[in-house]
mmCIF file of C-alpha atoms and ligand atoms in Angstrom:
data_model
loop_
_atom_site.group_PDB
_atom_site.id
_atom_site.type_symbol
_atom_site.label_atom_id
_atom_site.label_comp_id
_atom_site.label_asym_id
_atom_site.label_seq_id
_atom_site.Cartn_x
_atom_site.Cartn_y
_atom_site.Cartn_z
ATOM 1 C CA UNK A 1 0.000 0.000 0.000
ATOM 2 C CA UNK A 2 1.593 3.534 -1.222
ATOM 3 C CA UNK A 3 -1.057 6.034 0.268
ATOM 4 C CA UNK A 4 -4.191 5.466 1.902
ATOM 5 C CA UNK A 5 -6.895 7.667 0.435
ATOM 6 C CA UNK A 6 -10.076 5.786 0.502
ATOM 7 C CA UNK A 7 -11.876 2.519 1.902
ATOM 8 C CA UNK A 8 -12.937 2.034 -1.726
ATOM 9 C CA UNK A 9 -9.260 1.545 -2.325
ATOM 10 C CA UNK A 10 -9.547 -1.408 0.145
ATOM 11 C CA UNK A 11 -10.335 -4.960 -0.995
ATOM 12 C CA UNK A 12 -11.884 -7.421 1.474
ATOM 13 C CA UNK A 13 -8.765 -9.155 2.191
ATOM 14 C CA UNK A 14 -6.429 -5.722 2.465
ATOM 15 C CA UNK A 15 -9.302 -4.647 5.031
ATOM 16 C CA UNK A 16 -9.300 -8.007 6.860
ATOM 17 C CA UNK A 17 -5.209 -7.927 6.766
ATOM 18 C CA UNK A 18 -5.239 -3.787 8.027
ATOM 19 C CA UNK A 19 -7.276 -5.217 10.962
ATOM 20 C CA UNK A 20 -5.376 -8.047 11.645
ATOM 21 C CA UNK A 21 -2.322 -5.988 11.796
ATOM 22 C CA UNK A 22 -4.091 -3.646 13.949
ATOM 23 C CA UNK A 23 -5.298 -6.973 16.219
ATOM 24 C CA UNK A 24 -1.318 -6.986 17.072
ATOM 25 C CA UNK A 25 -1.197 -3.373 17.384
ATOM 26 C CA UNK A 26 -3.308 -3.332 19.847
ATOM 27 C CA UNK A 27 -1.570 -6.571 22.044
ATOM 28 C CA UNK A 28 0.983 -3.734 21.989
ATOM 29 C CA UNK A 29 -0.824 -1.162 22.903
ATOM 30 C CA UNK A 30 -1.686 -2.977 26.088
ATOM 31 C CA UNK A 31 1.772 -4.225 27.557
ATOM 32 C CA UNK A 32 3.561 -1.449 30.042
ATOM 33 C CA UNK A 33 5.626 -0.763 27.353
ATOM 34 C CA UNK A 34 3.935 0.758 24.115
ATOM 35 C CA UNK A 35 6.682 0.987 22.034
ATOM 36 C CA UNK A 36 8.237 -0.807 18.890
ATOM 37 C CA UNK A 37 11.277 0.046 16.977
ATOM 38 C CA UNK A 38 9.719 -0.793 13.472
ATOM 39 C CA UNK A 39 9.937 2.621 12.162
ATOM 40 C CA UNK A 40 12.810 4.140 13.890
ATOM 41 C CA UNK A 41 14.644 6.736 11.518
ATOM 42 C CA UNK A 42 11.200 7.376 9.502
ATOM 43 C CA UNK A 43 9.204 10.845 9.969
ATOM 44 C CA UNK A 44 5.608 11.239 9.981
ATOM 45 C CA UNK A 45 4.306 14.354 9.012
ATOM 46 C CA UNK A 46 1.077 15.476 10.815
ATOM 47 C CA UNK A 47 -0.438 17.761 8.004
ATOM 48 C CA UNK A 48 -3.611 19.650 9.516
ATOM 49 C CA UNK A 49 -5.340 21.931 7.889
ATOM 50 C CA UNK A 50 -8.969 21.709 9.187
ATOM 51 C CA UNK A 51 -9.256 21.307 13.495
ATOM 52 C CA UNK A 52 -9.058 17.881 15.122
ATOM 53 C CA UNK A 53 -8.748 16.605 18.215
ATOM 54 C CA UNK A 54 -9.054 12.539 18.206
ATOM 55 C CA UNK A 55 -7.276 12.115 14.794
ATOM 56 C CA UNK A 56 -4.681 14.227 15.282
ATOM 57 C CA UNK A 57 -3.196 12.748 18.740
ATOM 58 C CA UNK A 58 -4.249 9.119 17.682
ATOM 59 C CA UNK A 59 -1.798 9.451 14.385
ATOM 60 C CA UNK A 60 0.946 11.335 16.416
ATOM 61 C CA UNK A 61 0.585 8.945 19.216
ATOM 62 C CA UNK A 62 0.581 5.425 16.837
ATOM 63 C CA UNK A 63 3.895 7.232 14.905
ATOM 64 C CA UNK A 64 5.758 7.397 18.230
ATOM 65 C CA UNK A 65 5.125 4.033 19.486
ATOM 66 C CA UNK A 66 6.298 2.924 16.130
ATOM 67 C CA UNK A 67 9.586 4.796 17.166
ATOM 68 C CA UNK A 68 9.010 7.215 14.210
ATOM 69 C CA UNK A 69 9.720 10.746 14.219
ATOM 70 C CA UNK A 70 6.837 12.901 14.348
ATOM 71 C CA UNK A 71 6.740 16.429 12.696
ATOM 72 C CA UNK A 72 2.776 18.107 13.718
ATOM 73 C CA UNK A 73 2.334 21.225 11.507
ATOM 74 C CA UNK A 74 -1.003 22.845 11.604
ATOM 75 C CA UNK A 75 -2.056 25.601 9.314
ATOM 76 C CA UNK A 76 -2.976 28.028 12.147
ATOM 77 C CA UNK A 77 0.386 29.943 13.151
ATOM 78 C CA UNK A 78 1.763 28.478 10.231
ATOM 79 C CA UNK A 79 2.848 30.414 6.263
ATOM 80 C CA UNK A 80 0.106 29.444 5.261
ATOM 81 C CA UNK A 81 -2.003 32.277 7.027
ATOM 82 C CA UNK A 82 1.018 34.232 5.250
ATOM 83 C CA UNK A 83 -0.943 32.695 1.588
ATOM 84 C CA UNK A 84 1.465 29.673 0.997
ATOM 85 C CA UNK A 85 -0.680 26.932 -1.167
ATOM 86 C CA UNK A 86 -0.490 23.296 -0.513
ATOM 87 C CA UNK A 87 1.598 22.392 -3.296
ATOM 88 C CA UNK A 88 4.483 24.835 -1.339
ATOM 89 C CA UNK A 89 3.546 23.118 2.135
ATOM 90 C CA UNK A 90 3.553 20.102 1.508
ATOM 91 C CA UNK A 91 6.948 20.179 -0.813
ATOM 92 C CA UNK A 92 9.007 22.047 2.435
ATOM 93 C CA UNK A 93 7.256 19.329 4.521
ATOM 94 C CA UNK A 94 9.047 16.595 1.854
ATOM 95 C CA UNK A 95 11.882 18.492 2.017
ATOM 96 C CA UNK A 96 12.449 18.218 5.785
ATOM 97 C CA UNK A 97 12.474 14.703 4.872
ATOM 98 C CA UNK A 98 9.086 13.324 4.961
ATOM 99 C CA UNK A 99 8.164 9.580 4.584
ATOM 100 C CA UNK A 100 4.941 9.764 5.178
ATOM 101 C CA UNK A 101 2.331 12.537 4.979
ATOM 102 C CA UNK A 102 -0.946 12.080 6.781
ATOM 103 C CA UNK A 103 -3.386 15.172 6.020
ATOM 104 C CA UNK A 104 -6.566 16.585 7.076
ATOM 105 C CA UNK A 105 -7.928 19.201 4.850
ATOM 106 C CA UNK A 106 -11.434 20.797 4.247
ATOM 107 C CA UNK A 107 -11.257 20.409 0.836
ATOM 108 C CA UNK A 108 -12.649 17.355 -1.068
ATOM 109 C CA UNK A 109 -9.985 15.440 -2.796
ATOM 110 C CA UNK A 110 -6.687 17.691 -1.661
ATOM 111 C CA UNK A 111 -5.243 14.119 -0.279
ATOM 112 C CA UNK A 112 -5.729 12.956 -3.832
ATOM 113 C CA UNK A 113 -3.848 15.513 -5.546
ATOM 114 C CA UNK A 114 -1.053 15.282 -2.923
ATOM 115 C CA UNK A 115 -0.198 11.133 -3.837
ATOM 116 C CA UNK A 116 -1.311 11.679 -7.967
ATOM 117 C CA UNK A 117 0.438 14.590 -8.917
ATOM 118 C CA UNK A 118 4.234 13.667 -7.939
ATOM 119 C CA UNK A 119 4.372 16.976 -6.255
ATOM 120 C CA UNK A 120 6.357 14.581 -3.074
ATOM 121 C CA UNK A 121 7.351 11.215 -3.096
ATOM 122 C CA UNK A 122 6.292 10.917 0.290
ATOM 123 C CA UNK A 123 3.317 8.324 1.455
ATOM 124 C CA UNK A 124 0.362 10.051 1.920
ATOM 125 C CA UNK A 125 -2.719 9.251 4.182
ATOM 126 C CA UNK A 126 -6.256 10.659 3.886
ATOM 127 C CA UNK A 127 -7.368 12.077 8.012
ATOM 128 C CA UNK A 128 -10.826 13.399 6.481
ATOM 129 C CA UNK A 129 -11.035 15.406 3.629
ATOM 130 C CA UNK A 130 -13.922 17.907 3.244
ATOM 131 C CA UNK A 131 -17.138 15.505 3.163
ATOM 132 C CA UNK A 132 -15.308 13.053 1.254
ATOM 133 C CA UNK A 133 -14.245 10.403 3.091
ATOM 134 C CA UNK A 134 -11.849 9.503 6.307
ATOM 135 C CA UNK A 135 -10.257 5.627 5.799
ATOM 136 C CA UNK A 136 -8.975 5.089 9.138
ATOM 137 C CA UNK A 137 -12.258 6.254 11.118
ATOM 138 C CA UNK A 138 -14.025 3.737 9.194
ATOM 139 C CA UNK A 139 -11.155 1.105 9.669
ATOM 140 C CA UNK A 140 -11.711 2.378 13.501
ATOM 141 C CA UNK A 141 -15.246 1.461 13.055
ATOM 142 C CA UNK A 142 -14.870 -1.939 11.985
ATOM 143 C CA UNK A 143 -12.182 -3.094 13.903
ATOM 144 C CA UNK A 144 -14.490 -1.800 17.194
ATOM 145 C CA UNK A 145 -17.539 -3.789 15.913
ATOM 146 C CA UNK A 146 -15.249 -7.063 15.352
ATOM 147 C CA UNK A 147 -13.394 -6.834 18.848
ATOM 148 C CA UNK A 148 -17.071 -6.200 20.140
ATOM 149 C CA UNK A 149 -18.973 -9.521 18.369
ATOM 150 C CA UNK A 150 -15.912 -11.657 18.456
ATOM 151 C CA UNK A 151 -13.472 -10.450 21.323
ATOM 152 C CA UNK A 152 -9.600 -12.333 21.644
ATOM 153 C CA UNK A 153 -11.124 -14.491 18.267
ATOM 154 C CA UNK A 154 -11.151 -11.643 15.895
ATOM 155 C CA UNK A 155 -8.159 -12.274 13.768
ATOM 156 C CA UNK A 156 -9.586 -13.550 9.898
ATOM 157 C CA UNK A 157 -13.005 -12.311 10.778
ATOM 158 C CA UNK A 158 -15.173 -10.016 9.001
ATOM 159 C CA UNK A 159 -18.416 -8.259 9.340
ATOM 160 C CA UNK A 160 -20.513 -10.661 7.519
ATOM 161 C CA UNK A 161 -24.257 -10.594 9.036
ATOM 162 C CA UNK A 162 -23.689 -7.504 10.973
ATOM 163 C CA UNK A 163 -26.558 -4.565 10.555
ATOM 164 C CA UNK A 164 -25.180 -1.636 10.841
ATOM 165 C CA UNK A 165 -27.775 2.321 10.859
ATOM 166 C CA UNK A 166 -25.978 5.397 10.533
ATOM 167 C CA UNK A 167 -28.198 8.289 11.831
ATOM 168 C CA UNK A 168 -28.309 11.800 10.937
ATOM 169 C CA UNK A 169 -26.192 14.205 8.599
ATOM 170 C CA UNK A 170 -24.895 11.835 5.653
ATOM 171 C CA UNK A 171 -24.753 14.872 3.205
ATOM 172 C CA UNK A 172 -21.909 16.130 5.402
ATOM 173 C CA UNK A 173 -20.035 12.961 6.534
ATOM 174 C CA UNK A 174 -17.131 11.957 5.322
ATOM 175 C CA UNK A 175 -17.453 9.336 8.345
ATOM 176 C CA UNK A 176 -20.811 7.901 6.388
ATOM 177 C CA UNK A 177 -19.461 7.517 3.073
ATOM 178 C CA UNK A 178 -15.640 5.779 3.994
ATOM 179 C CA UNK A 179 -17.865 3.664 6.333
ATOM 180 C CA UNK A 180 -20.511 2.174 3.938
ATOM 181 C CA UNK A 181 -17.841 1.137 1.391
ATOM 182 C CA UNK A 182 -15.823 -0.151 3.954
ATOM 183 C CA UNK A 183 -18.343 -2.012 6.418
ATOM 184 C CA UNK A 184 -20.228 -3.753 2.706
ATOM 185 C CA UNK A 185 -17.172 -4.861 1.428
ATOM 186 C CA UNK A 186 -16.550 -6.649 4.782
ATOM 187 C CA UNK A 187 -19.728 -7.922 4.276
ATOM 188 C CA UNK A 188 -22.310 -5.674 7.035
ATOM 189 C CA UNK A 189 -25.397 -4.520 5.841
ATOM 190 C CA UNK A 190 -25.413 -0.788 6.280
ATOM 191 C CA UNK A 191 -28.697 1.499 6.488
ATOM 192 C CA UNK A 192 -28.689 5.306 6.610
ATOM 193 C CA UNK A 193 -31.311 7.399 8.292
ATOM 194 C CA UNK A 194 -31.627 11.089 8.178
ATOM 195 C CA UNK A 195 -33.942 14.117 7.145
ATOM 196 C CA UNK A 196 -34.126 14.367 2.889
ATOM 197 C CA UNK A 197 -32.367 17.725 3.313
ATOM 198 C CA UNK A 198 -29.064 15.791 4.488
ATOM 199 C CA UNK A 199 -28.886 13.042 1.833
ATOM 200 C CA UNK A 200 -26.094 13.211 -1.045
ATOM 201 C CA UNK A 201 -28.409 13.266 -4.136
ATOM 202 C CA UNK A 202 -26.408 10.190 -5.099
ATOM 203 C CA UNK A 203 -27.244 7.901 -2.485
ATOM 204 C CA UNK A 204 -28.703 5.769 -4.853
ATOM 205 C CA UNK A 205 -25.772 4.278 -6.424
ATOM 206 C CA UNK A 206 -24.061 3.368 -2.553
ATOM 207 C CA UNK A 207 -24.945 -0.148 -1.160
ATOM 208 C CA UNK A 208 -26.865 0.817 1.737
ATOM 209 C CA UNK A 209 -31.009 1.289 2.398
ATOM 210 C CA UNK A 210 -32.615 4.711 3.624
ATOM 211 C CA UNK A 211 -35.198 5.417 6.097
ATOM 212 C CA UNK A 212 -36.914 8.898 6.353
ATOM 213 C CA UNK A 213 -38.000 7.996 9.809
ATOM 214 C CA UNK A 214 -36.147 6.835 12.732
ATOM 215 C CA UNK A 215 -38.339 5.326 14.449
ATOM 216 C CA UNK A 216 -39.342 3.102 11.818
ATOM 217 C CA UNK A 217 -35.609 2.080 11.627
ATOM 218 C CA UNK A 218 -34.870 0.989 14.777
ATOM 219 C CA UNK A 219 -37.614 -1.093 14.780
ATOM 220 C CA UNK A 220 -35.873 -3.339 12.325
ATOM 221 C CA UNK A 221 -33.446 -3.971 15.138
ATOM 222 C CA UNK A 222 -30.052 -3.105 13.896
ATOM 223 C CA UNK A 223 -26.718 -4.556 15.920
ATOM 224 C CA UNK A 224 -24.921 -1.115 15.222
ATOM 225 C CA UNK A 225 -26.731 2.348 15.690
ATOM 226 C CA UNK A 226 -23.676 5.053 14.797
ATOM 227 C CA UNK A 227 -25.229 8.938 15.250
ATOM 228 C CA UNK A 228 -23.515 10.967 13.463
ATOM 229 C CA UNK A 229 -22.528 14.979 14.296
ATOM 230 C CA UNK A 230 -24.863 17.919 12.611
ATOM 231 C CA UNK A 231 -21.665 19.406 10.755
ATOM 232 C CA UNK A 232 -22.910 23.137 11.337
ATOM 233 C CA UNK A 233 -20.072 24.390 10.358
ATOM 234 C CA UNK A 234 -20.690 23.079 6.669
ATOM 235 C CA UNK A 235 -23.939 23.906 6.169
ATOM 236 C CA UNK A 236 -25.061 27.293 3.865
ATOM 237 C CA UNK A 237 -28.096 26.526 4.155
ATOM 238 C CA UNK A 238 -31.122 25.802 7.121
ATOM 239 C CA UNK A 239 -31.315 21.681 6.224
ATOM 240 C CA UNK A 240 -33.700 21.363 8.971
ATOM 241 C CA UNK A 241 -36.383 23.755 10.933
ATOM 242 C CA UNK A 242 -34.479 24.064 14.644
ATOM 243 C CA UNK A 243 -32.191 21.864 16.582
ATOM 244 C CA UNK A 244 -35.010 21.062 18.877
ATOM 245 C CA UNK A 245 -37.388 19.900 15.887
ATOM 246 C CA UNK A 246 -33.829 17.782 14.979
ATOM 247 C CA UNK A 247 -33.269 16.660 18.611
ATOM 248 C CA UNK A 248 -37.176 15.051 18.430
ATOM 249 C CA UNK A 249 -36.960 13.398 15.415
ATOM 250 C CA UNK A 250 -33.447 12.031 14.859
ATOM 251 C CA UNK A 251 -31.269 12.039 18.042
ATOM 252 C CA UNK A 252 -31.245 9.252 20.164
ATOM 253 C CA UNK A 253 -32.663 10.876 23.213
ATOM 254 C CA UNK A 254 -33.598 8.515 26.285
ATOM 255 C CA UNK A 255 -36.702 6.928 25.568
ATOM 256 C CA UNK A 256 -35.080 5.557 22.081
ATOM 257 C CA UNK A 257 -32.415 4.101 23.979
ATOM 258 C CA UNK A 258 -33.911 2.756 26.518
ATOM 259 C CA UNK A 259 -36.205 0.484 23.631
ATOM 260 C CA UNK A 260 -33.047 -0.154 22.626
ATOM 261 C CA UNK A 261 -32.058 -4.349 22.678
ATOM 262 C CA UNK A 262 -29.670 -4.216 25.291
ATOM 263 C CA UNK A 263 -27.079 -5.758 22.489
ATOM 264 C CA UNK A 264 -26.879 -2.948 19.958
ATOM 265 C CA UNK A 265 -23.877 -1.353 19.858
ATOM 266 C CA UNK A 266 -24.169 2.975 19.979
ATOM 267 C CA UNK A 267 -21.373 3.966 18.016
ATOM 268 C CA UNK A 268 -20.453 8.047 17.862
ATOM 269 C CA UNK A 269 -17.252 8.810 15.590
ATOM 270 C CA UNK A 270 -16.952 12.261 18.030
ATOM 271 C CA UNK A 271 -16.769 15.148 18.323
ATOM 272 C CA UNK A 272 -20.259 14.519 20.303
ATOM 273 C CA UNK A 273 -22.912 17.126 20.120
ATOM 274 C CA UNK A 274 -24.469 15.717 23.256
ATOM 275 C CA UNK A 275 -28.442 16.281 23.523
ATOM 276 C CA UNK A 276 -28.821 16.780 19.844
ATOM 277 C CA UNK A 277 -28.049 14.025 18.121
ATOM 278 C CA UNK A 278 -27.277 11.742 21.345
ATOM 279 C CA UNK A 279 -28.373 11.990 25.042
ATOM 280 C CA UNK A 280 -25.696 11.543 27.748
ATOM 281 C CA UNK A 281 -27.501 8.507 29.018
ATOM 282 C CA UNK A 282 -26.782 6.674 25.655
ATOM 283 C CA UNK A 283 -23.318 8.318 25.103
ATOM 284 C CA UNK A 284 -22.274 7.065 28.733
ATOM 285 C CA UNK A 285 -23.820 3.638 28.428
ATOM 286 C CA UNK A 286 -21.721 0.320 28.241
ATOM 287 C CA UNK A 287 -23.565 -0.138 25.073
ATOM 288 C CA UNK A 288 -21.666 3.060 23.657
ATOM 289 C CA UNK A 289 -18.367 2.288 22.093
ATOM 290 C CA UNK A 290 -18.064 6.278 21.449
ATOM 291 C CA UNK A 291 -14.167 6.195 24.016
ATOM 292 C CA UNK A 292 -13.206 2.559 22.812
ATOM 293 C CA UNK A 293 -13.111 3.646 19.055
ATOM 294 C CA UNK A 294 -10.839 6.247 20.129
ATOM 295 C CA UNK A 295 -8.433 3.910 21.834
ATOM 296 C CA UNK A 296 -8.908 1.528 18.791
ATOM 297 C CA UNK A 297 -8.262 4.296 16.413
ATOM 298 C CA UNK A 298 -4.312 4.182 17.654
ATOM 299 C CA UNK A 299 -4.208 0.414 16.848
ATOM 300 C CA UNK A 300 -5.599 0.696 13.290
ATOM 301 C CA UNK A 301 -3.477 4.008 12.904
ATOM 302 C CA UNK A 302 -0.140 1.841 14.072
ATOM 303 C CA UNK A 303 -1.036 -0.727 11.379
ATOM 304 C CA UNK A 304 -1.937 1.956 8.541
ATOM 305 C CA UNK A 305 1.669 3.855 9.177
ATOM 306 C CA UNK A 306 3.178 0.214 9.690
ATOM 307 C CA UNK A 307 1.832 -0.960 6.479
ATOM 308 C CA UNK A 308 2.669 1.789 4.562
ATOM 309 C CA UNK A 309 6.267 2.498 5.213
ATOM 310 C CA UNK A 310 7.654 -1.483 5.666
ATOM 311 C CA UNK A 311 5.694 -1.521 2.192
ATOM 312 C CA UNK A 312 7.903 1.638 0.906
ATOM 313 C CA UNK A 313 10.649 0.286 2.540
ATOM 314 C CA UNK A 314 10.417 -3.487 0.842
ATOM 315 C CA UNK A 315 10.185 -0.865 -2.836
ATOM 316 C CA UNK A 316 13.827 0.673 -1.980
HETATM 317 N N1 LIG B 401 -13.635 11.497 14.553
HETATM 318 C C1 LIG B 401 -12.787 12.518 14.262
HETATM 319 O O1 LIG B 401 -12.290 12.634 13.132
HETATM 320 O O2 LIG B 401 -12.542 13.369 15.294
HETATM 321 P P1 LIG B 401 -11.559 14.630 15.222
HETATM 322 O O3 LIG B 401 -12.204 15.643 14.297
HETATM 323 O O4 LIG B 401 -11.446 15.131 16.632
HETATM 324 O O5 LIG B 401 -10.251 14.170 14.657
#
């Protein structure tokens, strides 16, 4: 694997094999000492250009326990408030000596251009472009559903069987569209749910069923229910009436969770918006897996850098 751009990228057995990898991440992650030498002498760049919180210490932290160096640029306080593009950034980045680039940018496709147009020769990883897509939440995603249905026996396993409703904001998720590639190909059956106003126009042509009524969709008894965050600060438009009118028909407020089976996984990529789109009572519930895909995330982001660079390595 040279770059890591999109789960669509992925075949079923280079998913299976990322999260396999990330299966003996993770046996690392919980000795006393987190640390392996596999990437000593390699740099990481941290390339942020949109705000981040989970994604941005979960790649910094897998990088160091790999024993790489870790360079963290962010765009605030950096030249590019002085009007440097990203062509300029990320070549000064390369030039510092760069082996792999992981980026976070708000527009669609910039992590594209980056690994296609030989501007560096650097590995480059996708940490959420725009409302495009974001590989390793999804990865994240999966991996946390497998350890959750199949515990110290994951290894080789995919999703096969596993209903999976993702609730809320699709238009703006970058989170909904790496995860329905993703979770299909490993064989889950994913459902979306949401107000018309936030569906992609295209959502047709993705494997996945819609409801236009929440209610109606949990119901059907899904093992995953994953809310996803109103993205305010992408919308130019009012997609729906008030946040209270929102908060009634499509967050998972008490009384939906407590119908809940007592086996379905809530699922929250984060940043939470809590009493919107989920109540505290869900969010805090052992049913909520909203903490453990953050610890996961540093597993599957130890196996991501780990697969990329012993694979640029082997090309040398
Ligand atoms: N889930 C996620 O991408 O969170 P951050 O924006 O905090 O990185």
């Amino acid at each position: 694997m040279k770059h890591l751009l999109s789960t669509r990228d992925l075949s079923h057995d280079e998913a299976v094999a990322l999260l396999d990898i990330a299966e003996d991440m993770s046996d690392v992650n919980d000795r006393p000492i987190k640390k392996l030498p596999v990437l000593r002498g390699r740099t990481v760049v941290n390339l942020f250009f949109e705000d981040s919180t989970r994604t941005r210490t979960s790649f910094e932290t897998a990088a160091k326990r790999l024993s790489a160096d870790v360079v963290n640029f962010s765009a605030r306080g950096s030249s590019v408030s002085k009007g440097e593009s990203l062509k300029d950034t990320a070549q000064t980045l390369a030039a510092i000596g760069a082996d792999a680039v992981v980026i976070r940018h708000r527009a669609s496709g910039a992590p594209m251009v980056l690994a296609h147009n030989g501007w560096i020769d650097a590995g480059v990883v996708n940490a959420g472009d725009g409302c495009h897509e974001h590989p390793t939440q999804a990865l994240l995603d999966a991996f946390t559903i497998r350890k959750r249905r199949f515990g110290a026996d994951s290894r080789g396993k995919d999703l096969h069987g596993i209903r999976v409703l993702i609730v809320g904001d699709i238009l703006h998720s970058r989170v909904a569209r790496s995860d329905v590639w993703l979770l299909s190909e490993l064989g889950a059956t994913v459902a979306f749910a949401g107000p018309p106003t936030l569906m992609p126009y295209d959502i047709e042509t993705w494997p996945c069923t819609v409801y236009d009524n929440f209610d109606a969709a949990l119901a059907d008894d899904f093992d995953v229910v994953m809310l996803l965050r109103i993205q305010l600060e992408r919308m130019e438009a009012a997609f729906f009436p008030t946040q209270r009118e929102y908060a009634n028909l499509w967050g998972l407020g008490p009384e939906r969770f407590r119908a809940l089976s007592p086996h379905t996984l809530i699922m929250h990529p984060g940043p939470m918006n809590r009493g919107l789109e989920i109540c505290s009572e869900a969010a805090d519930s052992p049913q909520a897996t909203v903490l453990e895909q953050v610890h996961n995330g540093v597993s599957i982001r130890m196996a991501v850098l780990y697969s990329l660079l012993s694979d640029q390595e082997a090309e040398r």
